[in-house]
Amino acid sequence: MGKLEGRVVLITGAARGQGEKEARLFAAEGAKVVLADVLDDQGEAVAKEIGGLYVHLDVSKEDEWAAAVRAAKDAFGKIDGLVNNAGILRFNELVSTPLDEFQQIVQVNQVGAFLGIKTVAPEIEAAGGGSIVNTASYTGVTGMAYVGSYTATKHAIVGLTRVAALELAAKRIRVNAVCPGAIDTAMSNPSQLDPGANTEEAAQALDELYRKLVPLGRVGQPEEVARLALFLTAEEDSSYITGQPFVVDGGWLAGVSVL
């Protein structure tokens, strides 16, 4: 039996990147996975491959959350796990950031996580308990220039995680956060989405950067984040853990190397 046998887990942003890897790993561990995204063709294809359910979900819209929950319960009868993975990243100097750009990032990253907790926690309670894993970031526990809007939302997610853990513990719901550093996805390497881009050249440039910045000397892989999310979702592995941010960053947060 897998670690998530009998569980029903909803994962947002599951059409590609970290969310896709989480969906595939959770399904391999026995979960019924509800894959939620706005990338319908990609999401439906992944769901078909792993035997999951795809639902269209703009995480900033409360009515779409309600519809996603209804679809999940119609298909699988319950929800007892949530991974708030959906997020967007924009690079900009803070004082040059347009208000509408800041608000867009807040709506997806911060409001999306809030609505996920608000909408799905009662369902997890009704199922007898379970877990919520929020995707924060390395930038949620420190600062980083030129991603101020993103950093603000990820700090907020760490705060939401702690408050939710306190409020939901008596309902047998554990709430934790994963805080990835540099991960090899389209978010950190947008050239992956550009058919005309020299992806090999872009990958080499990023590899050189991360060799200098990250103590382990490489970019992280989305599968490594997925395994942490699995650990925090699996009751047998993390039953006494709640309210915590877990950094998965190759040692980036540890400090500055002078060598």
Short mmCIF file of C-alpha atoms in Angstrom, two decimals:
data_model
loop_
_atom_site.label_atom_id
_atom_site.label_comp_id
_atom_site.label_asym_id
_atom_site.label_seq_id
_atom_site.Cartn_x
_atom_site.Cartn_y
_atom_site.Cartn_z
CA MET A 1 0.00 0.00 0.00
CA GLY A 2 1.10 3.53 -0.75
CA LYS A 3 1.51 6.24 1.85
CA LEU A 4 -1.66 8.00 0.68
CA GLU A 5 -3.87 4.97 0.09
CA GLY A 6 -7.52 5.99 0.56
CA ARG A 7 -6.75 9.72 0.57
CA VAL A 8 -8.33 12.30 -1.75
CA VAL A 9 -6.04 15.27 -2.33
CA LEU A 10 -6.73 18.43 -4.30
CA ILE A 11 -3.62 20.04 -5.82
CA THR A 12 -3.71 23.48 -7.42
CA GLY A 13 -1.41 24.49 -10.26
CA ALA A 14 -1.19 20.79 -11.10
CA ALA A 15 -0.93 21.00 -14.89
CA ARG A 16 2.85 21.46 -14.94
CA GLY A 17 5.93 22.10 -12.80
CA GLN A 18 5.88 21.30 -9.09
CA GLY A 19 2.13 20.71 -9.06
CA GLU A 20 2.35 18.12 -11.82
CA LYS A 21 5.15 16.26 -10.04
CA GLU A 22 3.16 16.33 -6.81
CA ALA A 23 0.09 14.97 -8.58
CA ARG A 24 2.05 12.14 -10.17
CA LEU A 25 3.82 11.20 -6.92
CA PHE A 26 0.65 11.35 -4.84
CA ALA A 27 -1.18 9.15 -7.34
CA ALA A 28 1.70 6.67 -7.30
CA GLU A 29 1.36 6.57 -3.50
CA GLY A 30 -2.31 5.60 -3.76
CA ALA A 31 -4.15 8.93 -3.56
CA LYS A 32 -7.11 9.95 -5.65
CA VAL A 33 -5.85 13.25 -7.01
CA VAL A 34 -7.94 16.24 -8.06
CA LEU A 35 -5.78 18.32 -10.37
CA ALA A 36 -6.83 21.98 -10.48
CA ASP A 37 -5.47 24.58 -12.89
CA VAL A 38 -6.36 27.08 -15.61
CA LEU A 39 -4.24 25.21 -18.19
CA ASP A 40 -7.05 22.90 -19.19
CA ASP A 41 -5.46 20.86 -21.99
CA GLN A 42 -2.31 20.13 -20.01
CA GLY A 43 -4.20 19.45 -16.81
CA GLU A 44 -6.64 17.06 -18.46
CA ALA A 45 -3.77 15.17 -20.10
CA VAL A 46 -1.96 14.65 -16.78
CA ALA A 47 -5.18 13.65 -15.03
CA LYS A 48 -5.89 11.05 -17.70
CA GLU A 49 -2.40 9.59 -17.34
CA ILE A 50 -2.59 9.18 -13.56
CA GLY A 51 -6.28 8.33 -13.21
CA GLY A 52 -7.16 11.58 -11.48
CA LEU A 53 -9.83 14.22 -11.95
CA TYR A 54 -9.12 17.54 -13.62
CA VAL A 55 -11.08 20.65 -12.63
CA HIS A 56 -10.71 24.16 -14.02
CA LEU A 57 -9.88 26.47 -11.14
CA ASP A 58 -8.85 30.11 -11.03
CA VAL A 59 -7.68 30.11 -7.41
CA SER A 60 -8.53 33.79 -6.97
CA LYS A 61 -12.26 33.13 -7.49
CA GLU A 62 -14.32 31.82 -4.58
CA ASP A 63 -17.12 30.44 -6.76
CA GLU A 64 -14.64 28.34 -8.74
CA TRP A 65 -13.27 26.89 -5.50
CA ALA A 66 -16.80 25.88 -4.52
CA ALA A 67 -17.33 24.25 -7.92
CA ALA A 68 -14.03 22.37 -7.69
CA VAL A 69 -14.96 20.99 -4.28
CA ARG A 70 -18.36 19.85 -5.57
CA ALA A 71 -16.73 18.08 -8.51
CA ALA A 72 -14.20 16.37 -6.25
CA LYS A 73 -16.86 15.14 -3.85
CA ASP A 74 -19.07 13.96 -6.72
CA ALA A 75 -16.15 11.93 -8.06
CA PHE A 76 -14.52 10.64 -4.88
CA GLY A 77 -16.95 11.32 -2.03
CA LYS A 78 -14.63 13.45 0.11
CA ILE A 79 -11.51 15.60 0.27
CA ASP A 80 -8.98 15.05 3.05
CA GLY A 81 -5.91 16.75 1.64
CA LEU A 82 -5.03 20.03 -0.05
CA VAL A 83 -1.82 21.28 -1.65
CA ASN A 84 -2.04 25.01 -2.35
CA ASN A 85 0.60 25.02 -5.07
CA ALA A 86 -0.65 27.53 -7.67
CA GLY A 87 1.40 30.69 -7.94
CA ILE A 88 2.88 33.27 -10.28
CA LEU A 89 6.16 35.19 -10.30
CA ARG A 90 7.02 38.57 -11.83
CA PHE A 91 10.41 40.30 -11.77
CA ASN A 92 10.37 44.04 -11.13
CA GLU A 93 11.98 46.70 -9.00
CA LEU A 94 9.62 47.38 -6.12
CA VAL A 95 9.18 51.11 -6.78
CA SER A 96 8.64 50.41 -10.48
CA THR A 97 5.97 47.76 -9.92
CA PRO A 98 2.54 48.81 -11.24
CA LEU A 99 -0.28 48.43 -8.73
CA ASP A 100 -2.21 46.09 -11.01
CA GLU A 101 0.82 43.77 -11.25
CA PHE A 102 1.19 43.71 -7.45
CA GLN A 103 -2.53 43.01 -7.03
CA GLN A 104 -2.48 40.22 -9.63
CA ILE A 105 0.28 38.43 -7.74
CA VAL A 106 -1.56 38.90 -4.45
CA GLN A 107 -4.78 37.53 -5.95
CA VAL A 108 -3.19 34.33 -7.24
CA ASN A 109 -0.59 33.60 -4.58
CA GLN A 110 -2.04 34.99 -1.36
CA VAL A 111 -5.81 35.11 -1.94
CA GLY A 112 -5.61 31.73 -3.70
CA ALA A 113 -4.04 30.10 -0.64
CA PHE A 114 -6.53 31.81 1.69
CA LEU A 115 -9.51 30.64 -0.35
CA GLY A 116 -8.11 27.13 -0.52
CA ILE A 117 -7.86 26.93 3.26
CA LYS A 118 -11.26 28.58 3.76
CA THR A 119 -13.07 26.34 1.27
CA VAL A 120 -11.40 22.99 1.75
CA ALA A 121 -10.73 22.90 5.52
CA PRO A 122 -14.41 22.25 6.37
CA GLU A 123 -14.39 19.33 3.92
CA ILE A 124 -11.25 17.89 5.49
CA GLU A 125 -12.84 18.22 8.93
CA ALA A 126 -15.96 16.44 7.69
CA ALA A 127 -13.75 13.63 6.37
CA GLY A 128 -12.28 13.11 9.84
CA GLY A 129 -9.12 15.13 9.45
CA GLY A 130 -6.18 15.41 7.11
CA SER A 131 -3.60 17.88 5.93
CA ILE A 132 -3.00 21.14 4.10
CA VAL A 133 0.34 21.97 2.50
CA ASN A 134 0.83 25.55 1.36
CA THR A 135 3.53 26.46 -1.14
CA ALA A 136 5.46 29.42 0.18
CA SER A 137 9.04 30.06 -0.91
CA TYR A 138 12.62 30.63 0.14
CA THR A 139 11.60 34.28 -0.25
CA GLY A 140 8.87 33.73 2.33
CA VAL A 141 11.45 33.53 5.09
CA THR A 142 13.97 36.06 3.78
CA GLY A 143 14.12 38.85 1.20
CA MET A 144 15.12 38.95 -2.45
CA ALA A 145 15.54 42.00 -4.65
CA TYR A 146 13.37 42.44 -7.75
CA VAL A 147 10.66 40.03 -6.62
CA GLY A 148 9.05 42.24 -3.98
CA SER A 149 5.43 41.43 -4.81
CA TYR A 150 6.12 37.72 -4.89
CA THR A 151 8.10 37.90 -1.65
CA ALA A 152 5.29 39.77 0.10
CA THR A 153 2.77 37.07 -0.82
CA LYS A 154 5.04 34.25 0.23
CA HIS A 155 5.64 35.85 3.64
CA ALA A 156 1.85 36.10 3.92
CA ILE A 157 1.48 32.39 3.14
CA VAL A 158 3.87 31.48 5.97
CA GLY A 159 1.72 33.60 8.29
CA LEU A 160 -1.50 32.04 7.03
CA THR A 161 0.02 28.60 7.56
CA ARG A 162 0.79 29.30 11.20
CA VAL A 163 -2.62 30.79 11.98
CA ALA A 164 -4.45 27.99 10.18
CA ALA A 165 -2.40 25.40 12.06
CA LEU A 166 -3.45 26.93 15.38
CA GLU A 167 -7.11 27.22 14.46
CA LEU A 168 -7.48 23.84 12.75
CA ALA A 169 -5.46 21.59 15.06
CA ALA A 170 -8.50 20.70 17.16
CA LYS A 171 -10.25 19.64 13.94
CA ARG A 172 -7.44 17.15 13.23
CA ILE A 173 -6.08 19.17 10.32
CA ARG A 174 -2.35 19.70 10.10
CA VAL A 175 -1.12 22.74 8.12
CA ASN A 176 2.45 23.22 6.94
CA ALA A 177 4.34 25.08 4.23
CA VAL A 178 7.02 24.11 1.75
CA CYS A 179 9.51 26.88 0.92
CA PRO A 180 11.35 26.03 -2.28
CA GLY A 181 14.46 27.86 -3.42
CA ALA A 182 15.65 27.75 -7.01
CA ILE A 183 13.68 24.96 -8.71
CA ASP A 184 13.95 23.94 -12.37
CA THR A 185 10.47 24.85 -13.60
CA ALA A 186 9.02 27.31 -16.08
CA MET A 187 8.54 29.80 -13.24
CA SER A 188 12.28 30.18 -12.65
CA ASN A 189 13.24 29.47 -16.25
CA PRO A 190 10.61 31.05 -18.55
CA SER A 191 12.55 29.95 -21.64
CA GLN A 192 10.92 26.55 -21.16
CA LEU A 193 7.67 28.12 -22.40
CA ASP A 194 9.21 29.87 -25.43
CA PRO A 195 9.34 27.58 -28.51
CA GLY A 196 11.92 29.87 -30.10
CA ALA A 197 14.23 30.10 -27.10
CA ASN A 198 17.60 28.44 -26.83
CA THR A 199 16.70 26.38 -23.80
CA GLU A 200 20.12 24.73 -23.59
CA GLU A 201 21.83 28.12 -23.45
CA ALA A 202 19.37 29.38 -20.83
CA ALA A 203 19.84 26.23 -18.76
CA GLN A 204 23.62 26.64 -18.86
CA ALA A 205 23.38 30.26 -17.72
CA LEU A 206 21.11 29.32 -14.83
CA ASP A 207 23.35 26.40 -13.92
CA GLU A 208 26.33 28.76 -13.69
CA LEU A 209 24.33 31.13 -11.48
CA TYR A 210 23.15 28.42 -9.11
CA ARG A 211 26.62 26.91 -8.79
CA LYS A 212 27.67 30.23 -7.29
CA LEU A 213 24.58 30.90 -5.15
CA VAL A 214 23.53 27.49 -3.86
CA PRO A 215 25.83 25.50 -1.53
CA LEU A 216 24.82 22.21 -3.13
CA GLY A 217 25.90 23.71 -6.44
CA ARG A 218 22.83 23.08 -8.54
CA VAL A 219 19.24 24.02 -9.20
CA GLY A 220 16.60 21.93 -7.42
CA GLN A 221 14.23 19.58 -9.19
CA PRO A 222 10.43 19.73 -8.80
CA GLU A 223 10.44 16.08 -7.77
CA GLU A 224 12.43 17.08 -4.68
CA VAL A 225 9.72 19.53 -3.65
CA ALA A 226 7.05 16.91 -4.37
CA ARG A 227 8.71 14.48 -1.98
CA LEU A 228 8.63 17.07 0.79
CA ALA A 229 4.93 17.75 0.10
CA LEU A 230 4.31 13.99 0.29
CA PHE A 231 6.11 13.78 3.64
CA LEU A 232 3.94 16.58 5.04
CA THR A 233 0.75 15.00 3.66
CA ALA A 234 1.41 11.43 4.78
CA GLU A 235 0.07 10.92 8.30
CA GLU A 236 2.53 8.16 9.14
CA ASP A 237 5.51 10.41 8.37
CA SER A 238 4.50 13.80 9.79
CA SER A 239 1.71 13.15 12.28
CA TYR A 240 3.22 15.44 14.94
CA ILE A 241 4.20 18.31 12.63
CA THR A 242 2.04 21.37 12.06
CA GLY A 243 2.42 25.11 11.62
CA GLN A 244 5.93 24.90 10.18
CA PRO A 245 7.71 26.24 7.07
CA PHE A 246 10.11 23.71 5.53
CA VAL A 247 12.85 25.14 3.34
CA VAL A 248 14.03 23.03 0.39
CA ASP A 249 16.72 25.17 -1.21
CA GLY A 250 20.03 23.36 -1.45
CA GLY A 251 21.36 25.33 1.50
CA TRP A 252 20.78 28.77 -0.05
CA LEU A 253 19.24 30.19 3.16
CA ALA A 254 22.11 28.97 5.33
CA GLY A 255 24.26 32.00 4.61
CA VAL A 256 26.89 33.46 2.31
CA SER A 257 29.94 31.47 1.30
CA VAL A 258 33.22 33.40 1.09
CA LEU A 259 34.97 30.65 -0.88
#
